[in-house]
mmCIF file of C-alpha atoms and ligand atoms in Angstrom:
data_model
loop_
_atom_site.group_PDB
_atom_site.id
_atom_site.type_symbol
_atom_site.label_atom_id
_atom_site.label_comp_id
_atom_site.label_asym_id
_atom_site.label_seq_id
_atom_site.Cartn_x
_atom_site.Cartn_y
_atom_site.Cartn_z
ATOM 1 C CA UNK A 1 9.843 20.100 17.314
ATOM 2 C CA UNK A 2 8.536 17.201 19.442
ATOM 3 C CA UNK A 3 6.012 19.412 21.214
ATOM 4 C CA UNK A 4 4.540 20.488 17.879
ATOM 5 C CA UNK A 5 4.282 17.019 16.369
ATOM 6 C CA UNK A 6 0.853 15.987 15.084
ATOM 7 C CA UNK A 7 -1.346 14.053 17.477
ATOM 8 C CA UNK A 8 -1.510 10.327 16.785
ATOM 9 C CA UNK A 9 -4.735 9.170 15.115
ATOM 10 C CA UNK A 10 -7.347 8.550 17.800
ATOM 11 C CA UNK A 11 -5.631 10.456 20.633
ATOM 12 C CA UNK A 12 -7.852 13.544 20.731
ATOM 13 C CA UNK A 13 -10.926 11.388 20.117
ATOM 14 C CA UNK A 14 -10.094 9.258 23.168
ATOM 15 C CA UNK A 15 -9.496 12.251 25.447
ATOM 16 C CA UNK A 16 -12.772 13.882 24.365
ATOM 17 C CA UNK A 17 -14.670 10.654 24.944
ATOM 18 C CA UNK A 18 -13.316 10.081 28.443
ATOM 19 C CA UNK A 19 -13.889 13.717 29.358
ATOM 20 C CA UNK A 20 -17.472 13.633 28.074
ATOM 21 C CA UNK A 21 -18.132 10.655 30.337
ATOM 22 C CA UNK A 22 -16.346 12.235 33.317
ATOM 23 C CA UNK A 23 -13.786 9.435 33.530
ATOM 24 C CA UNK A 24 -10.836 10.904 35.445
ATOM 25 C CA UNK A 25 -7.577 10.768 33.469
ATOM 26 C CA UNK A 26 -4.041 11.265 34.673
ATOM 27 C CA UNK A 27 -0.821 11.680 32.742
ATOM 28 C CA UNK A 28 2.276 9.899 34.031
ATOM 29 C CA UNK A 29 5.329 10.584 31.909
ATOM 30 C CA UNK A 30 9.072 10.238 32.424
ATOM 31 C CA UNK A 31 9.480 13.562 30.564
ATOM 32 C CA UNK A 32 10.273 16.638 32.632
ATOM 33 C CA UNK A 33 7.259 18.765 33.659
ATOM 34 C CA UNK A 34 8.376 21.653 31.446
ATOM 35 C CA UNK A 35 8.330 19.520 28.280
ATOM 36 C CA UNK A 36 4.965 18.002 29.151
ATOM 37 C CA UNK A 37 3.443 21.452 29.608
ATOM 38 C CA UNK A 38 4.639 22.752 26.253
ATOM 39 C CA UNK A 39 3.386 19.649 24.487
ATOM 40 C CA UNK A 40 -0.049 19.715 26.115
ATOM 41 C CA UNK A 41 -0.456 23.437 25.464
ATOM 42 C CA UNK A 42 0.012 22.903 21.721
ATOM 43 C CA UNK A 43 -2.932 20.494 21.314
ATOM 44 C CA UNK A 44 -6.371 22.084 21.812
ATOM 45 C CA UNK A 45 -8.210 20.505 24.730
ATOM 46 C CA UNK A 46 -5.369 18.341 25.969
ATOM 47 C CA UNK A 47 -4.229 20.272 29.040
ATOM 48 C CA UNK A 48 -7.784 20.489 30.391
ATOM 49 C CA UNK A 49 -8.328 16.766 29.864
ATOM 50 C CA UNK A 50 -5.916 15.642 32.572
ATOM 51 C CA UNK A 51 -7.018 15.880 36.165
ATOM 52 C CA UNK A 52 -3.556 14.930 37.341
ATOM 53 C CA UNK A 53 -0.092 15.170 35.762
ATOM 54 C CA UNK A 54 2.986 13.486 37.212
ATOM 55 C CA UNK A 55 6.308 14.205 35.494
ATOM 56 C CA UNK A 56 9.620 12.376 35.545
ATOM 57 C CA UNK A 57 11.266 15.117 37.637
ATOM 58 C CA UNK A 58 8.545 14.898 40.275
ATOM 59 C CA UNK A 59 9.291 11.338 41.409
ATOM 60 C CA UNK A 60 12.391 9.633 42.814
ATOM 61 C CA UNK A 61 12.419 6.825 40.254
ATOM 62 C CA UNK A 62 11.028 7.020 36.745
ATOM 63 C CA UNK A 63 9.523 4.134 34.770
ATOM 64 C CA UNK A 64 9.993 1.143 34.868
ATOM 65 C CA UNK A 65 9.567 1.804 38.599
ATOM 66 C CA UNK A 66 5.860 1.790 39.512
ATOM 67 C CA UNK A 67 6.319 4.999 41.535
ATOM 68 C CA UNK A 68 5.025 7.438 38.890
ATOM 69 C CA UNK A 69 1.825 5.433 38.321
ATOM 70 C CA UNK A 70 1.228 4.915 42.038
ATOM 71 C CA UNK A 71 1.629 8.654 42.600
ATOM 72 C CA UNK A 72 -0.832 9.420 39.770
ATOM 73 C CA UNK A 73 -3.374 6.974 41.256
ATOM 74 C CA UNK A 74 -2.976 8.523 44.693
ATOM 75 C CA UNK A 75 -3.635 12.021 43.320
ATOM 76 C CA UNK A 76 -6.645 10.683 41.379
ATOM 77 C CA UNK A 77 -7.856 9.031 44.612
ATOM 78 C CA UNK A 78 -8.108 5.760 42.720
ATOM 79 C CA UNK A 79 -7.078 2.246 43.697
ATOM 80 C CA UNK A 80 -4.246 1.039 41.399
ATOM 81 C CA UNK A 81 -6.257 -2.093 40.606
ATOM 82 C CA UNK A 82 -9.061 0.052 39.144
ATOM 83 C CA UNK A 83 -6.710 2.054 36.900
ATOM 84 C CA UNK A 84 -6.158 1.375 33.211
ATOM 85 C CA UNK A 85 -2.790 2.434 31.798
ATOM 86 C CA UNK A 86 -2.363 3.229 28.107
ATOM 87 C CA UNK A 87 1.306 3.050 27.168
ATOM 88 C CA UNK A 88 3.490 3.274 24.089
ATOM 89 C CA UNK A 89 6.810 2.119 25.585
ATOM 90 C CA UNK A 90 7.908 -1.266 26.971
ATOM 91 C CA UNK A 91 9.415 0.548 29.966
ATOM 92 C CA UNK A 92 6.049 2.128 30.695
ATOM 93 C CA UNK A 93 4.185 -1.162 30.299
ATOM 94 C CA UNK A 94 6.451 -2.678 32.932
ATOM 95 C CA UNK A 95 5.887 0.308 35.256
ATOM 96 C CA UNK A 96 2.103 0.011 34.916
ATOM 97 C CA UNK A 97 2.116 -3.732 35.602
ATOM 98 C CA UNK A 98 4.454 -3.257 38.598
ATOM 99 C CA UNK A 99 1.916 -0.747 39.937
ATOM 100 C CA UNK A 100 -0.785 -3.437 39.793
ATOM 101 C CA UNK A 101 -2.714 -1.809 36.956
ATOM 102 C CA UNK A 102 -4.244 -3.108 33.734
ATOM 103 C CA UNK A 103 -2.133 -2.052 30.740
ATOM 104 C CA UNK A 104 -3.088 -1.552 27.102
ATOM 105 C CA UNK A 105 -0.007 -1.061 24.923
ATOM 106 C CA UNK A 106 -0.066 0.921 21.692
ATOM 107 C CA UNK A 107 3.511 0.378 20.489
ATOM 108 C CA UNK A 108 5.255 3.153 18.626
ATOM 109 C CA UNK A 109 7.614 0.670 16.985
ATOM 110 C CA UNK A 110 6.899 -1.923 14.247
ATOM 111 C CA UNK A 111 4.782 -4.816 15.407
ATOM 112 C CA UNK A 112 7.277 -7.569 14.585
ATOM 113 C CA UNK A 113 9.854 -6.179 17.017
ATOM 114 C CA UNK A 114 7.148 -5.079 19.440
ATOM 115 C CA UNK A 115 5.587 -8.472 20.098
ATOM 116 C CA UNK A 116 8.260 -9.731 22.500
ATOM 117 C CA UNK A 117 8.958 -6.397 24.176
ATOM 118 C CA UNK A 118 5.317 -5.817 25.104
ATOM 119 C CA UNK A 119 4.509 -9.308 26.344
ATOM 120 C CA UNK A 120 3.728 -7.941 29.836
ATOM 121 C CA UNK A 121 0.767 -5.871 28.589
ATOM 122 C CA UNK A 122 -2.819 -7.098 29.013
ATOM 123 C CA UNK A 123 -3.516 -6.134 25.400
ATOM 124 C CA UNK A 124 -1.425 -4.815 22.494
ATOM 125 C CA UNK A 125 -3.153 -2.621 19.903
ATOM 126 C CA UNK A 126 -2.023 -1.466 16.497
ATOM 127 C CA UNK A 127 -3.306 2.056 17.132
ATOM 128 C CA UNK A 128 -5.663 4.061 19.352
ATOM 129 C CA UNK A 129 -8.330 3.632 16.644
ATOM 130 C CA UNK A 130 -8.655 0.027 17.841
ATOM 131 C CA UNK A 131 -9.200 0.854 21.513
ATOM 132 C CA UNK A 132 -12.550 -0.532 22.728
ATOM 133 C CA UNK A 133 -13.337 1.149 26.064
ATOM 134 C CA UNK A 134 -16.156 -1.310 26.841
ATOM 135 C CA UNK A 135 -13.611 -4.139 27.197
ATOM 136 C CA UNK A 136 -12.233 -2.277 30.213
ATOM 137 C CA UNK A 137 -15.498 -1.333 31.905
ATOM 138 C CA UNK A 138 -15.649 2.085 30.242
ATOM 139 C CA UNK A 139 -18.446 3.582 28.114
ATOM 140 C CA UNK A 140 -18.170 2.521 24.444
ATOM 141 C CA UNK A 141 -17.439 4.963 21.630
ATOM 142 C CA UNK A 142 -20.606 6.029 19.814
ATOM 143 C CA UNK A 143 -18.983 7.348 16.655
ATOM 144 C CA UNK A 144 -18.780 4.156 14.571
ATOM 145 C CA UNK A 145 -21.160 4.246 11.595
ATOM 146 C CA UNK A 146 -21.945 0.588 11.211
ATOM 147 C CA UNK A 147 -18.585 -1.135 10.825
ATOM 148 C CA UNK A 148 -16.667 2.006 9.786
ATOM 149 C CA UNK A 149 -15.168 4.787 11.869
ATOM 150 C CA UNK A 150 -15.264 8.324 10.427
ATOM 151 C CA UNK A 151 -11.808 9.922 10.505
ATOM 152 C CA UNK A 152 -10.400 13.329 9.650
ATOM 153 C CA UNK A 153 -10.227 12.862 5.856
ATOM 154 C CA UNK A 154 -6.866 12.653 4.158
ATOM 155 C CA UNK A 155 -6.239 13.611 0.559
ATOM 156 C CA UNK A 156 -3.617 11.894 -1.531
ATOM 157 C CA UNK A 157 -2.758 11.131 -5.095
ATOM 158 C CA UNK A 158 -0.186 10.268 -7.674
ATOM 159 C CA UNK A 159 0.382 8.235 -10.807
ATOM 160 C CA UNK A 160 -0.599 4.570 -10.643
ATOM 161 C CA UNK A 161 2.565 2.469 -10.683
ATOM 162 C CA UNK A 162 3.377 -1.241 -10.858
ATOM 163 C CA UNK A 163 2.990 -2.925 -7.487
ATOM 164 C CA UNK A 164 4.104 -6.344 -6.324
ATOM 165 C CA UNK A 165 2.390 -8.042 -9.289
ATOM 166 C CA UNK A 166 0.251 -10.011 -6.860
ATOM 167 C CA UNK A 167 -3.116 -8.280 -6.521
ATOM 168 C CA UNK A 168 -4.866 -9.650 -9.609
ATOM 169 C CA UNK A 169 -2.709 -12.737 -10.038
ATOM 170 C CA UNK A 170 -2.558 -14.152 -6.501
ATOM 171 C CA UNK A 171 -5.694 -12.692 -4.907
ATOM 172 C CA UNK A 172 -7.978 -11.849 -7.824
ATOM 173 C CA UNK A 173 -8.142 -8.386 -6.273
ATOM 174 C CA UNK A 174 -6.366 -5.636 -8.260
ATOM 175 C CA UNK A 175 -4.909 -2.853 -6.122
ATOM 176 C CA UNK A 176 -3.647 0.361 -7.697
ATOM 177 C CA UNK A 177 -0.289 1.109 -6.135
ATOM 178 C CA UNK A 178 0.929 4.676 -5.612
ATOM 179 C CA UNK A 179 4.586 5.745 -5.494
ATOM 180 C CA UNK A 180 5.814 6.261 -1.938
ATOM 181 C CA UNK A 181 7.569 9.510 -2.902
ATOM 182 C CA UNK A 182 4.289 11.165 -3.980
ATOM 183 C CA UNK A 183 2.737 10.492 -0.580
ATOM 184 C CA UNK A 184 5.395 12.375 1.395
ATOM 185 C CA UNK A 185 4.777 12.475 5.129
ATOM 186 C CA UNK A 186 1.246 11.047 4.749
ATOM 187 C CA UNK A 187 2.592 7.519 4.809
ATOM 188 C CA UNK A 188 4.244 7.927 8.208
ATOM 189 C CA UNK A 189 1.446 10.067 9.703
ATOM 190 C CA UNK A 190 -1.278 7.509 9.242
ATOM 191 C CA UNK A 191 -1.477 4.245 11.078
ATOM 192 C CA UNK A 192 -1.495 0.937 9.258
ATOM 193 C CA UNK A 193 -4.899 -0.548 8.656
ATOM 194 C CA UNK A 194 -7.802 -0.987 6.285
ATOM 195 C CA UNK A 195 -9.610 2.187 5.224
ATOM 196 C CA UNK A 196 -12.450 3.259 2.945
ATOM 197 C CA UNK A 197 -12.982 6.297 0.779
ATOM 198 C CA UNK A 198 -13.450 7.708 -2.675
ATOM 199 C CA UNK A 199 -11.155 7.366 -5.689
ATOM 200 C CA UNK A 200 -11.044 9.634 -8.731
ATOM 201 C CA UNK A 201 -9.506 9.037 -12.160
ATOM 202 C CA UNK A 202 -9.792 12.327 -14.024
ATOM 203 C CA UNK A 203 -10.740 10.841 -17.412
ATOM 204 C CA UNK A 204 -13.026 8.144 -16.038
ATOM 205 C CA UNK A 205 -14.966 9.100 -12.925
ATOM 206 C CA UNK A 206 -15.322 8.723 -9.174
ATOM 207 C CA UNK A 207 -15.537 5.310 -7.512
ATOM 208 C CA UNK A 208 -15.917 3.794 -4.081
ATOM 209 C CA UNK A 209 -12.705 2.258 -2.801
ATOM 210 C CA UNK A 210 -11.358 0.174 0.048
ATOM 211 C CA UNK A 211 -7.652 0.106 0.760
ATOM 212 C CA UNK A 212 -4.855 -1.295 2.822
ATOM 213 C CA UNK A 213 -2.115 0.841 4.343
ATOM 214 C CA UNK A 214 0.896 -0.957 5.737
ATOM 215 C CA UNK A 215 3.280 -3.834 5.326
ATOM 216 C CA UNK A 216 0.782 -6.576 4.392
ATOM 217 C CA UNK A 217 1.748 -8.993 7.183
ATOM 218 C CA UNK A 218 0.561 -11.965 5.118
ATOM 219 C CA UNK A 219 3.245 -11.201 2.525
ATOM 220 C CA UNK A 220 5.650 -9.519 4.948
ATOM 221 C CA UNK A 221 6.516 -6.652 2.577
ATOM 222 C CA UNK A 222 9.684 -4.635 3.154
ATOM 223 C CA UNK A 223 7.920 -1.290 2.574
ATOM 224 C CA UNK A 224 4.771 0.417 3.829
ATOM 225 C CA UNK A 225 2.378 0.862 0.905
ATOM 226 C CA UNK A 226 -1.023 2.338 0.105
ATOM 227 C CA UNK A 227 -3.090 -0.014 -2.076
ATOM 228 C CA UNK A 228 -6.638 0.934 -3.047
ATOM 229 C CA UNK A 229 -9.040 -1.517 -4.652
ATOM 230 C CA UNK A 230 -11.513 0.497 -6.688
ATOM 231 C CA UNK A 231 -14.938 -1.091 -6.313
ATOM 232 C CA UNK A 232 -15.741 -1.057 -10.012
ATOM 233 C CA UNK A 233 -15.055 -3.371 -12.952
ATOM 234 C CA UNK A 234 -12.662 -1.732 -15.393
ATOM 235 C CA UNK A 235 -12.238 -3.178 -18.896
ATOM 236 C CA UNK A 236 -8.495 -2.428 -18.846
ATOM 237 C CA UNK A 237 -5.734 -1.342 -16.512
ATOM 238 C CA UNK A 238 -4.826 2.295 -15.882
ATOM 239 C CA UNK A 239 -1.110 2.385 -15.114
ATOM 240 C CA UNK A 240 0.323 5.911 -15.379
ATOM 241 C CA UNK A 241 -3.024 7.652 -14.858
ATOM 242 C CA UNK A 242 -3.342 10.157 -12.019
ATOM 243 C CA UNK A 243 -5.319 8.689 -9.164
ATOM 244 C CA UNK A 244 -6.873 10.846 -6.425
ATOM 245 C CA UNK A 245 -8.007 9.430 -3.107
ATOM 246 C CA UNK A 246 -9.986 10.847 -0.195
ATOM 247 C CA UNK A 247 -9.727 8.505 2.747
ATOM 248 C CA UNK A 248 -12.721 9.030 5.021
ATOM 249 C CA UNK A 249 -13.086 6.022 7.284
ATOM 250 C CA UNK A 250 -11.254 3.272 9.146
ATOM 251 C CA UNK A 251 -12.335 -0.370 9.209
ATOM 252 C CA UNK A 252 -9.763 -2.525 11.020
ATOM 253 C CA UNK A 253 -6.056 -3.137 11.659
ATOM 254 C CA UNK A 254 -3.962 -5.143 9.200
ATOM 255 C CA UNK A 255 -4.031 -8.804 10.091
ATOM 256 C CA UNK A 256 -2.237 -12.019 9.277
ATOM 257 C CA UNK A 257 -4.166 -15.051 8.089
ATOM 258 C CA UNK A 258 -3.514 -18.784 8.184
ATOM 259 C CA UNK A 259 -4.418 -19.152 4.519
ATOM 260 C CA UNK A 260 -4.708 -17.108 1.341
ATOM 261 C CA UNK A 261 -8.410 -18.000 1.158
ATOM 262 C CA UNK A 262 -9.053 -16.392 4.535
ATOM 263 C CA UNK A 263 -7.205 -13.217 3.496
ATOM 264 C CA UNK A 264 -9.258 -13.013 0.289
ATOM 265 C CA UNK A 265 -12.495 -13.625 2.172
ATOM 266 C CA UNK A 266 -11.692 -10.850 4.636
ATOM 267 C CA UNK A 267 -10.841 -8.368 1.863
ATOM 268 C CA UNK A 268 -14.223 -9.090 0.227
ATOM 269 C CA UNK A 269 -15.899 -8.441 3.596
ATOM 270 C CA UNK A 270 -14.010 -5.118 3.799
ATOM 271 C CA UNK A 271 -15.345 -4.244 0.336
ATOM 272 C CA UNK A 272 -18.931 -4.928 1.437
ATOM 273 C CA UNK A 273 -18.442 -2.781 4.546
ATOM 274 C CA UNK A 274 -17.020 0.038 2.395
ATOM 275 C CA UNK A 275 -19.785 -0.159 -0.227
ATOM 276 C CA UNK A 276 -22.499 0.122 2.417
ATOM 277 C CA UNK A 277 -20.789 2.775 4.544
ATOM 278 C CA UNK A 278 -19.970 5.061 1.603
ATOM 279 C CA UNK A 279 -23.710 5.543 0.985
ATOM 280 C CA UNK A 280 -24.041 6.989 4.498
ATOM 281 C CA UNK A 281 -23.102 10.307 6.053
ATOM 282 C CA UNK A 282 -20.486 11.514 6.729
ATOM 283 C CA UNK A 283 -18.707 9.249 4.214
ATOM 284 C CA UNK A 284 -21.045 9.945 1.263
ATOM 285 C CA UNK A 285 -20.508 13.713 1.346
ATOM 286 C CA UNK A 286 -16.979 13.542 -0.076
ATOM 287 C CA UNK A 287 -18.063 11.936 -3.322
ATOM 288 C CA UNK A 288 -18.552 15.338 -4.996
ATOM 289 C CA UNK A 289 -15.267 16.833 -3.814
ATOM 290 C CA UNK A 290 -13.534 18.518 -6.782
ATOM 291 C CA UNK A 291 -10.198 17.147 -5.591
ATOM 292 C CA UNK A 292 -11.157 13.759 -7.022
ATOM 293 C CA UNK A 293 -11.433 14.902 -10.617
ATOM 294 C CA UNK A 294 -9.216 17.986 -10.905
ATOM 295 C CA UNK A 295 -6.004 17.287 -12.820
ATOM 296 C CA UNK A 296 -2.936 17.835 -10.635
ATOM 297 C CA UNK A 297 -1.687 21.038 -12.321
ATOM 298 C CA UNK A 298 -4.975 22.876 -11.714
ATOM 299 C CA UNK A 299 -5.178 22.257 -7.960
HETATM 300 P P1 ADP B 301 0.210 -4.333 -9.311
HETATM 301 O O1 ADP B 301 0.912 -5.307 -8.449
HETATM 302 O O2 ADP B 301 1.052 -3.819 -10.435
HETATM 303 O O3 ADP B 301 -0.418 -3.219 -8.515
HETATM 304 P P2 ADP B 301 -2.356 -5.606 -9.473
HETATM 305 O O4 ADP B 301 -2.526 -7.026 -9.852
HETATM 306 O O5 ADP B 301 -2.532 -5.220 -8.046
HETATM 307 O O6 ADP B 301 -0.954 -5.148 -10.000
HETATM 308 O O7 ADP B 301 -3.350 -4.792 -10.351
HETATM 309 C C1 ADP B 301 -3.486 -3.424 -10.192
HETATM 310 C C2 ADP B 301 -3.695 -2.699 -11.498
HETATM 311 O O8 ADP B 301 -4.889 -3.159 -12.122
HETATM 312 C C3 ADP B 301 -3.905 -1.232 -11.254
HETATM 313 O O9 ADP B 301 -2.680 -0.520 -11.303
HETATM 314 C C4 ADP B 301 -4.842 -0.817 -12.378
HETATM 315 O O10 ADP B 301 -4.095 -0.404 -13.495
HETATM 316 C C5 ADP B 301 -5.610 -2.099 -12.720
HETATM 317 N N1 ADP B 301 -6.981 -2.196 -12.195
HETATM 318 C C6 ADP B 301 -8.034 -2.685 -12.903
HETATM 319 N N2 ADP B 301 -9.152 -2.687 -12.186
HETATM 320 C C7 ADP B 301 -8.832 -2.185 -10.965
HETATM 321 C C8 ADP B 301 -9.587 -1.928 -9.780
HETATM 322 N N3 ADP B 301 -10.903 -2.191 -9.724
HETATM 323 N N4 ADP B 301 -8.946 -1.411 -8.711
HETATM 324 C C9 ADP B 301 -7.627 -1.165 -8.758
HETATM 325 N N5 ADP B 301 -6.860 -1.379 -9.850
HETATM 326 C C10 ADP B 301 -7.442 -1.884 -10.946
HETATM 327 N N1 RBF B 302 -2.747 -7.876 3.490
HETATM 328 C C1 RBF B 302 -2.466 -8.433 4.682
HETATM 329 O O1 RBF B 302 -1.406 -8.999 4.833
HETATM 330 N N2 RBF B 302 -3.347 -8.355 5.723
HETATM 331 C C2 RBF B 302 -4.541 -7.740 5.617
HETATM 332 O O2 RBF B 302 -5.291 -7.684 6.604
HETATM 333 C C3 RBF B 302 -4.889 -7.154 4.370
HETATM 334 N N3 RBF B 302 -6.064 -6.530 4.194
HETATM 335 C C4 RBF B 302 -6.375 -5.948 2.994
HETATM 336 C C5 RBF B 302 -7.582 -5.284 2.831
HETATM 337 C C6 RBF B 302 -7.914 -4.660 1.619
HETATM 338 C C7 RBF B 302 -9.213 -3.976 1.478
HETATM 339 C C8 RBF B 302 -7.001 -4.737 0.533
HETATM 340 C C9 RBF B 302 -7.322 -4.097 -0.767
HETATM 341 C C10 RBF B 302 -5.790 -5.396 0.700
HETATM 342 C C11 RBF B 302 -5.455 -6.009 1.909
HETATM 343 N N4 RBF B 302 -4.259 -6.697 2.089
HETATM 344 C C12 RBF B 302 -3.943 -7.249 3.300
HETATM 345 C C13 RBF B 302 -3.191 -6.437 1.128
HETATM 346 C C14 RBF B 302 -2.935 -7.492 0.122
HETATM 347 O O3 RBF B 302 -2.027 -8.381 0.719
HETATM 348 C C15 RBF B 302 -2.254 -6.780 -1.043
HETATM 349 O O4 RBF B 302 -3.177 -5.897 -1.633
HETATM 350 C C16 RBF B 302 -1.756 -7.753 -2.047
HETATM 351 O O5 RBF B 302 -0.620 -8.380 -1.518
HETATM 352 C C17 RBF B 302 -1.366 -7.115 -3.366
HETATM 353 O O6 RBF B 302 -0.172 -6.388 -3.222
HETATM 354 MG MG1 MG B 303 -1.442 -3.777 -6.648
#
């Protein structure tokens, strides 16, 4: 099933970008060549994106030995020192550094555990959505619309349930929590971060929203949650009502803050970014989507 797994958010976007700018890309993986081929064939455009592929069964020593990266550089006719490695594993980070390359790590394990294991990397990102090519001498992405990045929209919904009892009380920012069970695989498919989109309450209307997805590092929650703040003043709460969300853009990774005031200030900034972006294409076009107002049974 591994070869048919969904691409991580930002992966296809990055490959397309580098290809469009004729930046040569190689793939150096400890996996056997056969597995790599079946995985690349499943994702449209992936196989053609790599100028060079070096598999685990094509070198004497796999990662953390530098051999696989040095071989890839040789085939790309590039000096190791001018190569940038993007890695998800600590073993691979160590291989890239041993090869004398710059390494950006995008850990596939939770950030708390990751911090120590990835200390050799030049930079550690939360996801590929945060990769800024211009920091590495590469052409910048052009797809940001102001301070928001359009993403493949995701549709989710469920009854509003009680959250941590903190939003209104501690932050002055109410967030409508959704039950994890109703979100199914969506919660694991999407990377943690701050997003914007549209929210629908079938008896009330459609509203702009800004939301956090993740573990709220400031509060160090035990569970990954989805918490939208609807950018509208409601006279009362709406626990139990069916909430529909279309998530259309990405703003930033989750962060920790040295004080509650700084967290609150940042969330208000996120709200301003969302309000402005949702008036612009492509974000604005989802406002009229029937999904937002159709009761669950009729969908
Ligand atoms: P909880 O921890 O139970 O989620 P919060 O303090 O975060 O409590 O408040 C969220 C609740 O407040 C929502 O479930 C909803 O019923 C209500 N609410 C009122 N206004 C809003 C808003 N603008 N955005 C989100 N929820 C709101
Ligand atoms: N919590 C964090 O720990 N770090 C964040 O960067 C963060 N950003 C948020 C951005 C938005 C737009 C919203 C609505 C919430 C954010 N929170 C963040 C979550 C906040 O801690 C949470 O909503 C409250 O703890 C209420 O459960
Ligand atoms: Mg809440």
